[in-house]
PDB file of C-alpha atoms and ligand atoms in Angstrom:
ATOM      1  CA  MET A1474     -13.567  74.160 -50.222  1.00  0.00           C
ATOM      2  CA  GLU A1475     -15.331  75.499 -47.141  1.00  0.00           C
ATOM      3  CA  LEU A1476     -17.649  73.658 -44.722  1.00  0.00           C
ATOM      4  CA  LYS A1477     -19.884  76.015 -42.798  1.00  0.00           C
ATOM      5  CA  SER A1478     -22.267  75.802 -39.840  1.00  0.00           C
ATOM      6  CA  LYS A1479     -23.874  78.234 -37.414  1.00  0.00           C
ATOM      7  CA  THR A1480     -20.830  79.722 -35.670  1.00  0.00           C
ATOM      8  CA  ILE A1481     -17.807  78.111 -37.344  1.00  0.00           C
ATOM      9  CA  PHE A1482     -16.428  77.211 -40.745  1.00  0.00           C
ATOM     10  CA  LEU A1483     -13.709  74.773 -41.810  1.00  0.00           C
ATOM     11  CA  ARG A1484     -11.204  75.718 -44.505  1.00  0.00           C
ATOM     12  CA  LEU A1485      -8.331  73.648 -45.847  1.00  0.00           C
ATOM     13  CA  VAL A1486      -4.974  74.342 -44.202  1.00  0.00           C
ATOM     14  CA  GLU A1487      -2.380  76.345 -46.079  1.00  0.00           C
ATOM     15  CA  GLN A1488       1.387  76.545 -45.693  1.00  0.00           C
ATOM     16  CA  SER A1489       0.895  79.890 -43.924  1.00  0.00           C
ATOM     17  CA  ASP A1490      -1.015  78.108 -41.112  1.00  0.00           C
ATOM     18  CA  ALA A1491       2.152  76.314 -39.980  1.00  0.00           C
ATOM     19  CA  GLU A1492       2.795  78.722 -37.109  1.00  0.00           C
ATOM     20  CA  PHE A1493      -0.787  78.520 -35.795  1.00  0.00           C
ATOM     21  CA  ILE A1494      -0.835  74.717 -35.994  1.00  0.00           C
ATOM     22  CA  LEU A1495       2.552  74.469 -34.283  1.00  0.00           C
ATOM     23  CA  SER A1496       1.392  76.796 -31.490  1.00  0.00           C
ATOM     24  CA  LEU A1497      -1.500  74.400 -30.747  1.00  0.00           C
ATOM     25  CA  ARG A1498       0.586  71.234 -31.074  1.00  0.00           C
ATOM     26  CA  ILE A1499       3.261  72.388 -28.631  1.00  0.00           C
ATOM     27  CA  ASN A1500       0.724  73.693 -26.091  1.00  0.00           C
ATOM     28  CA  ASN A1501       0.498  71.176 -23.243  1.00  0.00           C
ATOM     29  CA  ASN A1502      -3.159  72.024 -22.635  1.00  0.00           C
ATOM     30  CA  TYR A1503      -4.082  70.622 -26.037  1.00  0.00           C
ATOM     31  CA  SER A1504      -1.392  68.168 -27.067  1.00  0.00           C
ATOM     32  CA  LYS A1505      -1.400  65.712 -24.162  1.00  0.00           C
ATOM     33  CA  TYR A1506      -3.254  62.992 -26.095  1.00  0.00           C
ATOM     34  CA  LEU A1507      -1.993  63.780 -29.604  1.00  0.00           C
ATOM     35  CA  SER A1508       1.108  62.432 -31.306  1.00  0.00           C
ATOM     36  CA  ARG A1509       4.181  64.468 -30.469  1.00  0.00           C
ATOM     37  CA  VAL A1510       5.235  67.279 -32.758  1.00  0.00           C
ATOM     38  CA  ASP A1511       8.665  68.944 -32.507  1.00  0.00           C
ATOM     39  CA  ASP A1512       8.804  72.666 -31.829  1.00  0.00           C
ATOM     40  CA  ASN A1513      10.292  73.321 -35.246  1.00  0.00           C
ATOM     41  CA  LEU A1514       8.573  75.598 -37.757  1.00  0.00           C
ATOM     42  CA  SER A1515      10.418  74.407 -40.851  1.00  0.00           C
ATOM     43  CA  GLU A1516       9.633  70.785 -39.979  1.00  0.00           C
ATOM     44  CA  GLN A1517       5.957  71.725 -39.622  1.00  0.00           C
ATOM     45  CA  GLU A1518       6.066  73.508 -42.997  1.00  0.00           C
ATOM     46  CA  ARG A1519       7.641  70.425 -44.556  1.00  0.00           C
ATOM     47  CA  TRP A1520       4.910  68.230 -43.054  1.00  0.00           C
ATOM     48  CA  LEU A1521       2.240  70.545 -44.497  1.00  0.00           C
ATOM     49  CA  ALA A1522       3.895  70.521 -47.935  1.00  0.00           C
ATOM     50  CA  ASP A1523       3.741  66.697 -47.908  1.00  0.00           C
ATOM     51  CA  TYR A1524       0.149  66.820 -46.687  1.00  0.00           C
ATOM     52  CA  LYS A1525      -0.815  69.154 -49.561  1.00  0.00           C
ATOM     53  CA  LYS A1526       0.278  66.397 -51.985  1.00  0.00           C
ATOM     54  CA  ARG A1527      -2.041  63.923 -50.241  1.00  0.00           C
ATOM     55  CA  GLU A1528      -4.823  66.519 -50.294  1.00  0.00           C
ATOM     56  CA  ALA A1529      -4.417  66.990 -54.065  1.00  0.00           C
ATOM     57  CA  LEU A1530      -4.941  63.225 -54.435  1.00  0.00           C
ATOM     58  CA  GLU A1531      -8.003  63.470 -52.118  1.00  0.00           C
ATOM     59  CA  GLN A1532      -6.351  61.059 -49.683  1.00  0.00           C
ATOM     60  CA  GLU A1533      -6.647  63.329 -46.670  1.00  0.00           C
ATOM     61  CA  PHE A1534      -8.251  66.666 -45.678  1.00  0.00           C
ATOM     62  CA  TYR A1535      -6.808  68.908 -42.976  1.00  0.00           C
ATOM     63  CA  PHE A1536      -8.901  71.868 -41.879  1.00  0.00           C
ATOM     64  CA  ILE A1537      -8.462  75.027 -39.868  1.00  0.00           C
ATOM     65  CA  ILE A1538     -11.565  75.665 -37.734  1.00  0.00           C
ATOM     66  CA  CYS A1539     -12.507  79.365 -37.808  1.00  0.00           C
ATOM     67  CA  ARG A1540     -15.173  81.515 -36.143  1.00  0.00           C
ATOM     68  CA  ASN A1541     -17.802  82.876 -38.499  1.00  0.00           C
ATOM     69  CA  SER A1542     -17.992  86.180 -36.625  1.00  0.00           C
ATOM     70  CA  ASP A1543     -14.426  87.291 -37.396  1.00  0.00           C
ATOM     71  CA  SER A1544     -12.754  84.396 -39.281  1.00  0.00           C
ATOM     72  CA  LEU A1545     -10.359  83.904 -36.341  1.00  0.00           C
ATOM     73  CA  PRO A1546      -8.672  80.458 -36.416  1.00  0.00           C
ATOM     74  CA  ILE A1547      -9.730  78.556 -33.290  1.00  0.00           C
ATOM     75  CA  GLY A1548      -8.542  75.027 -33.993  1.00  0.00           C
ATOM     76  CA  THR A1549      -7.763  72.160 -36.322  1.00  0.00           C
ATOM     77  CA  VAL A1550      -9.358  68.902 -37.467  1.00  0.00           C
ATOM     78  CA  ARG A1551      -8.252  66.301 -40.035  1.00  0.00           C
ATOM     79  CA  ILE A1552      -9.795  63.321 -41.798  1.00  0.00           C
ATOM     80  CA  TYR A1553      -7.341  60.671 -42.917  1.00  0.00           C
ATOM     81  CA  ASP A1554      -6.500  56.953 -43.085  1.00  0.00           C
ATOM     82  CA  PHE A1555      -8.944  56.307 -45.917  1.00  0.00           C
ATOM     83  CA  ILE A1556      -9.467  52.548 -46.309  1.00  0.00           C
ATOM     84  CA  GLY A1557     -10.584  50.733 -49.445  1.00  0.00           C
ATOM     85  CA  ASP A1558     -13.099  52.280 -51.800  1.00  0.00           C
ATOM     86  CA  ARG A1559     -14.706  54.642 -49.281  1.00  0.00           C
ATOM     87  CA  GLU A1560     -14.913  51.765 -46.823  1.00  0.00           C
ATOM     88  CA  SER A1561     -13.751  53.678 -43.751  1.00  0.00           C
ATOM     89  CA  PHE A1562     -12.064  56.906 -42.646  1.00  0.00           C
ATOM     90  CA  SER A1563     -10.673  58.248 -39.414  1.00  0.00           C
ATOM     91  CA  TRP A1564     -10.603  61.763 -37.977  1.00  0.00           C
ATOM     92  CA  GLY A1565      -8.353  63.480 -35.493  1.00  0.00           C
ATOM     93  CA  SER A1566      -5.732  66.208 -35.025  1.00  0.00           C
ATOM     94  CA  TRP A1567      -8.752  67.712 -33.329  1.00  0.00           C
ATOM     95  CA  ILE A1568      -8.049  70.784 -31.213  1.00  0.00           C
ATOM     96  CA  LEU A1569     -10.188  73.751 -30.199  1.00  0.00           C
ATOM     97  CA  ASN A1570      -8.476  76.598 -28.345  1.00  0.00           C
ATOM     98  CA  GLU A1571      -9.807  79.083 -25.802  1.00  0.00           C
ATOM     99  CA  ASN A1572     -11.404  81.244 -28.533  1.00  0.00           C
ATOM    100  CA  LYS A1573     -13.882  78.502 -29.491  1.00  0.00           C
ATOM    101  CA  THR A1574     -17.611  79.211 -29.702  1.00  0.00           C
ATOM    102  CA  ARG A1575     -20.050  77.524 -27.273  1.00  0.00           C
ATOM    103  CA  TYR A1576     -20.854  74.524 -29.446  1.00  0.00           C
ATOM    104  CA  ALA A1577     -17.843  74.560 -31.781  1.00  0.00           C
ATOM    105  CA  ALA A1578     -17.069  70.909 -30.917  1.00  0.00           C
ATOM    106  CA  LEU A1579     -20.573  69.739 -31.829  1.00  0.00           C
ATOM    107  CA  GLU A1580     -20.682  71.863 -34.975  1.00  0.00           C
ATOM    108  CA  CYS A1581     -17.283  70.536 -36.006  1.00  0.00           C
ATOM    109  CA  ALA A1582     -18.306  66.904 -35.493  1.00  0.00           C
ATOM    110  CA  LEU A1583     -21.429  67.451 -37.605  1.00  0.00           C
ATOM    111  CA  LEU A1584     -19.458  69.135 -40.398  1.00  0.00           C
ATOM    112  CA  ILE A1585     -16.937  66.277 -40.416  1.00  0.00           C
ATOM    113  CA  TYR A1586     -19.543  63.489 -40.432  1.00  0.00           C
ATOM    114  CA  ASP A1587     -21.721  65.236 -43.043  1.00  0.00           C
ATOM    115  CA  PHE A1588     -18.693  65.701 -45.287  1.00  0.00           C
ATOM    116  CA  ALA A1589     -17.248  62.210 -44.823  1.00  0.00           C
ATOM    117  CA  PHE A1590     -20.463  60.157 -44.840  1.00  0.00           C
ATOM    118  CA  PHE A1591     -22.638  62.147 -47.231  1.00  0.00           C
ATOM    119  CA  THR A1592     -20.298  64.131 -49.522  1.00  0.00           C
ATOM    120  CA  LEU A1593     -17.448  61.618 -49.755  1.00  0.00           C
ATOM    121  CA  GLY A1594     -19.712  58.594 -49.218  1.00  0.00           C
ATOM    122  CA  PHE A1595     -17.752  56.708 -46.559  1.00  0.00           C
ATOM    123  CA  LYS A1596     -19.539  53.687 -45.118  1.00  0.00           C
ATOM    124  CA  ARG A1597     -17.808  53.715 -41.719  1.00  0.00           C
ATOM    125  CA  CYS A1598     -15.618  55.756 -39.408  1.00  0.00           C
ATOM    126  CA  HIS A1599     -12.887  54.059 -37.372  1.00  0.00           C
ATOM    127  CA  MET A1600     -11.144  55.737 -34.491  1.00  0.00           C
ATOM    128  CA  ASP A1601      -8.531  55.098 -31.843  1.00  0.00           C
ATOM    129  CA  ILE A1602      -8.810  57.240 -28.771  1.00  0.00           C
ATOM    130  CA  ARG A1603      -6.261  57.416 -25.960  1.00  0.00           C
ATOM    131  CA  LYS A1604      -7.776  55.587 -22.976  1.00  0.00           C
ATOM    132  CA  GLN A1605      -6.749  58.479 -20.720  1.00  0.00           C
ATOM    133  CA  ASN A1606      -8.615  61.021 -22.872  1.00  0.00           C
ATOM    134  CA  ILE A1607     -11.822  60.437 -20.872  1.00  0.00           C
ATOM    135  CA  LYS A1608     -13.551  63.623 -22.063  1.00  0.00           C
ATOM    136  CA  VAL A1609     -13.167  62.762 -25.724  1.00  0.00           C
ATOM    137  CA  ILE A1610     -14.222  59.141 -25.122  1.00  0.00           C
ATOM    138  CA  GLU A1611     -17.405  60.489 -23.502  1.00  0.00           C
ATOM    139  CA  PHE A1612     -17.930  62.853 -26.432  1.00  0.00           C
ATOM    140  CA  HIS A1613     -17.791  59.990 -28.933  1.00  0.00           C
ATOM    141  CA  LYS A1614     -19.940  57.700 -26.780  1.00  0.00           C
ATOM    142  CA  LYS A1615     -22.652  60.377 -26.636  1.00  0.00           C
ATOM    143  CA  PHE A1616     -22.663  60.313 -30.444  1.00  0.00           C
ATOM    144  CA  GLY A1617     -23.224  56.566 -30.359  1.00  0.00           C
ATOM    145  CA  VAL A1618     -19.730  55.431 -31.325  1.00  0.00           C
ATOM    146  CA  LYS A1619     -19.391  51.693 -30.624  1.00  0.00           C
ATOM    147  CA  MET A1620     -16.243  50.675 -28.771  1.00  0.00           C
ATOM    148  CA  ILE A1621     -15.124  47.482 -30.490  1.00  0.00           C
ATOM    149  CA  GLY A1622     -11.756  46.761 -28.928  1.00  0.00           C
ATOM    150  CA  GLU A1623      -8.634  48.166 -27.367  1.00  0.00           C
ATOM    151  CA  THR A1624      -4.868  48.228 -27.451  1.00  0.00           C
ATOM    152  CA  GLU A1625      -2.622  48.928 -24.502  1.00  0.00           C
ATOM    153  CA  ILE A1626      -3.098  52.665 -24.896  1.00  0.00           C
ATOM    154  CA  ASP A1627      -6.182  53.166 -27.098  1.00  0.00           C
ATOM    155  CA  LEU A1628      -9.879  52.365 -27.228  1.00  0.00           C
ATOM    156  CA  LEU A1629     -10.970  51.428 -30.738  1.00  0.00           C
ATOM    157  CA  GLY A1630     -14.312  52.664 -32.040  1.00  0.00           C
ATOM    158  CA  HIS A1631     -16.555  52.220 -35.041  1.00  0.00           C
ATOM    159  CA  TYR A1632     -19.270  54.599 -36.214  1.00  0.00           C
ATOM    160  CA  PHE A1633     -21.740  54.234 -39.061  1.00  0.00           C
ATOM    161  CA  PRO A1634     -23.915  56.674 -41.042  1.00  0.00           C
ATOM    162  CA  GLU A1635     -27.087  55.164 -39.541  1.00  0.00           C
ATOM    163  CA  ASP A1636     -25.799  55.786 -35.975  1.00  0.00           C
ATOM    164  CA  TYR A1637     -25.062  59.344 -36.989  1.00  0.00           C
ATOM    165  CA  LEU A1638     -28.436  59.897 -38.630  1.00  0.00           C
ATOM    166  CA  SER A1639     -30.205  58.792 -35.473  1.00  0.00           C
ATOM    167  CA  ILE A1640     -28.591  61.626 -33.454  1.00  0.00           C
ATOM    168  CA  ARG A1641     -27.904  64.319 -36.039  1.00  0.00           C
ATOM    169  CA  GLU A1642     -31.192  66.235 -35.717  1.00  0.00           C
ATOM    170  CA  LYS A1643     -31.059  66.304 -31.921  1.00  0.00           C
ATOM    171  CA  ILE A1644     -27.601  67.831 -31.997  1.00  0.00           C
ATOM    172  CA  ASN A1645     -28.520  70.242 -34.740  1.00  0.00           C
ATOM    173  CA  THR A1646     -31.465  71.452 -32.665  1.00  0.00           C
ATOM    174  CA  MET A1647     -29.141  72.050 -29.687  1.00  0.00           C
ATOM    175  CA  ILE A1648     -26.806  74.081 -31.853  1.00  0.00           C
ATOM    176  CA  GLU A1649     -29.580  76.075 -33.475  1.00  0.00           C
ATOM    177  CA  SER A1650     -31.323  76.842 -30.200  1.00  0.00           C
ATOM    178  CA  TYR A1651     -28.221  78.315 -28.594  1.00  0.00           C
ATOM    179  CA  ASP A1652     -28.226  82.028 -29.335  1.00  0.00           C
ATOM    180  CA  LYS A1653     -25.470  83.644 -27.339  1.00  0.00           C
ATOM    181  CA  ILE A1654     -22.273  83.111 -29.281  1.00  0.00           C
ATOM    182  CA  SER A1655     -19.286  83.324 -26.957  1.00  0.00           C
TER     183      SER A1655
HETATM  184  C1  COA B 952     -11.309  67.511 -28.287  1.00  0.00           C
HETATM  185  C2  COA B 952     -11.838  68.924 -28.234  1.00  0.00           C
HETATM  186  C3  COA B 952     -11.659  69.609 -29.571  1.00  0.00           C
HETATM  187  C4  COA B 952     -13.343  68.860 -27.891  1.00  0.00           C
HETATM  188  O1  COA B 952     -13.853  70.158 -27.728  1.00  0.00           O
HETATM  189  P1  COA B 952     -14.630  70.563 -26.391  1.00  0.00           P
HETATM  190  O2  COA B 952     -15.156  71.941 -26.563  1.00  0.00           O
HETATM  191  O3  COA B 952     -13.744  70.293 -25.220  1.00  0.00           O
HETATM  192  O4  COA B 952     -15.853  69.519 -26.424  1.00  0.00           O
HETATM  193  P2  COA B 952     -16.738  69.002 -25.209  1.00  0.00           P
HETATM  194  O5  COA B 952     -16.363  67.595 -24.885  1.00  0.00           O
HETATM  195  O6  COA B 952     -16.715  69.998 -24.077  1.00  0.00           O
HETATM  196  O7  COA B 952     -18.171  68.964 -25.900  1.00  0.00           O
HETATM  197  C5  COA B 952     -18.872  70.167 -26.179  1.00  0.00           C
HETATM  198  C6  COA B 952     -20.249  70.096 -25.563  1.00  0.00           C
HETATM  199  O8  COA B 952     -21.041  69.188 -26.334  1.00  0.00           O
HETATM  200  C7  COA B 952     -21.727  68.306 -25.459  1.00  0.00           C
HETATM  201  N1  COA B 952     -22.018  67.077 -26.213  1.00  0.00           N
HETATM  202  C8  COA B 952     -21.152  66.266 -26.836  1.00  0.00           C
HETATM  203  N2  COA B 952     -21.799  65.291 -27.460  1.00  0.00           N
HETATM  204  C9  COA B 952     -23.113  65.498 -27.223  1.00  0.00           C
HETATM  205  C10 COA B 952     -24.294  64.826 -27.598  1.00  0.00           C
HETATM  206  N3  COA B 952     -24.252  63.735 -28.376  1.00  0.00           N
HETATM  207  N4  COA B 952     -25.485  65.301 -27.187  1.00  0.00           N
HETATM  208  C11 COA B 952     -25.522  66.387 -26.405  1.00  0.00           C
HETATM  209  N5  COA B 952     -24.444  67.096 -26.025  1.00  0.00           N
HETATM  210  C12 COA B 952     -23.251  66.638 -26.428  1.00  0.00           C
HETATM  211  C13 COA B 952     -20.766  68.137 -24.310  1.00  0.00           C
HETATM  212  O9  COA B 952     -21.417  67.632 -23.155  1.00  0.00           O
HETATM  213  C14 COA B 952     -20.302  69.580 -24.134  1.00  0.00           C
HETATM  214  O10 COA B 952     -21.312  70.314 -23.455  1.00  0.00           O
HETATM  215  P3  COA B 952     -20.995  71.031 -22.034  1.00  0.00           P
HETATM  216  O11 COA B 952     -19.945  72.053 -22.340  1.00  0.00           O
HETATM  217  O12 COA B 952     -22.288  71.599 -21.643  1.00  0.00           O
HETATM  218  O13 COA B 952     -20.492  69.934 -21.144  1.00  0.00           O
HETATM  219  C15 COA B 952     -11.093  69.755 -27.126  1.00  0.00           C
HETATM  220  O14 COA B 952     -11.406  69.230 -25.849  1.00  0.00           O
HETATM  221  C16 COA B 952      -9.594  69.752 -27.297  1.00  0.00           C
HETATM  222  O15 COA B 952      -9.029  70.576 -28.021  1.00  0.00           O
HETATM  223  N6  COA B 952      -8.868  68.800 -26.617  1.00  0.00           N
HETATM  224  C17 COA B 952      -7.419  68.687 -26.704  1.00  0.00           C
HETATM  225  C18 COA B 952      -6.977  67.899 -27.937  1.00  0.00           C
HETATM  226  C19 COA B 952      -7.519  66.466 -27.951  1.00  0.00           C
HETATM  227  O16 COA B 952      -7.395  65.728 -26.981  1.00  0.00           O
HETATM  228  N7  COA B 952      -8.127  66.095 -29.080  1.00  0.00           N
HETATM  229  C20 COA B 952      -8.775  64.800 -29.222  1.00  0.00           C
HETATM  230  C21 COA B 952      -7.913  63.776 -29.796  1.00  0.00           C
HETATM  231  S1  COA B 952      -7.719  63.986 -31.518  1.00  0.00           S
END
């Protein structure tokens, strides 16, 4: 399975991606607001082996984000925590490194929402975002995510296909009209 847009594509993670994933997860620039991962390659490989079982059951999808121009891995993103019969999903493990393309984040969000809402048929997206992760909160708010509550450390958000459809074309136009791929 491959999800493709203008400058990036998403492919399912493989065991051989363990080192790349670990390098992102132990990098302080990226991991500040993500759950802690030990700097241990065999533990990461074990985690991925367990994940692959969930993937086979279509309970979770973990992607490597790659550049179209040279297939270089530039990040990760995962959809998980599937509730009910396609009632709701969450997404996270979202990292883009310094090799990202100009609008990789927007392209990635569109690929994830298209896949989850329209291919898988989810009716809602739920998310918890660290309150201190201001940039990502702003990103989701610009998409129209509704903040519906909070815990001590997280803001809780809900997002629906109709919210997404009302912004999708505008974002697509931004992506398409940007020509210089960094
Ligand atoms: C989260 C992450 C992948 C987002 O990628 P990013 O490239 O930083 O994304 P940005 O927030 O800069 O958004 C990309 C651009 O889209 C723009 N944008 C976002 N939503 C938009 C919208 N609805 N309409 C118009 N523009 C929008 C942003 O303003 C930004 O443009 P700019 O560069 O001109 O300011 C990245 O910051 C990262 O790896 N962070 C560390 C890990 C992390 O905290 N992950 C999140 C928790 S899972």
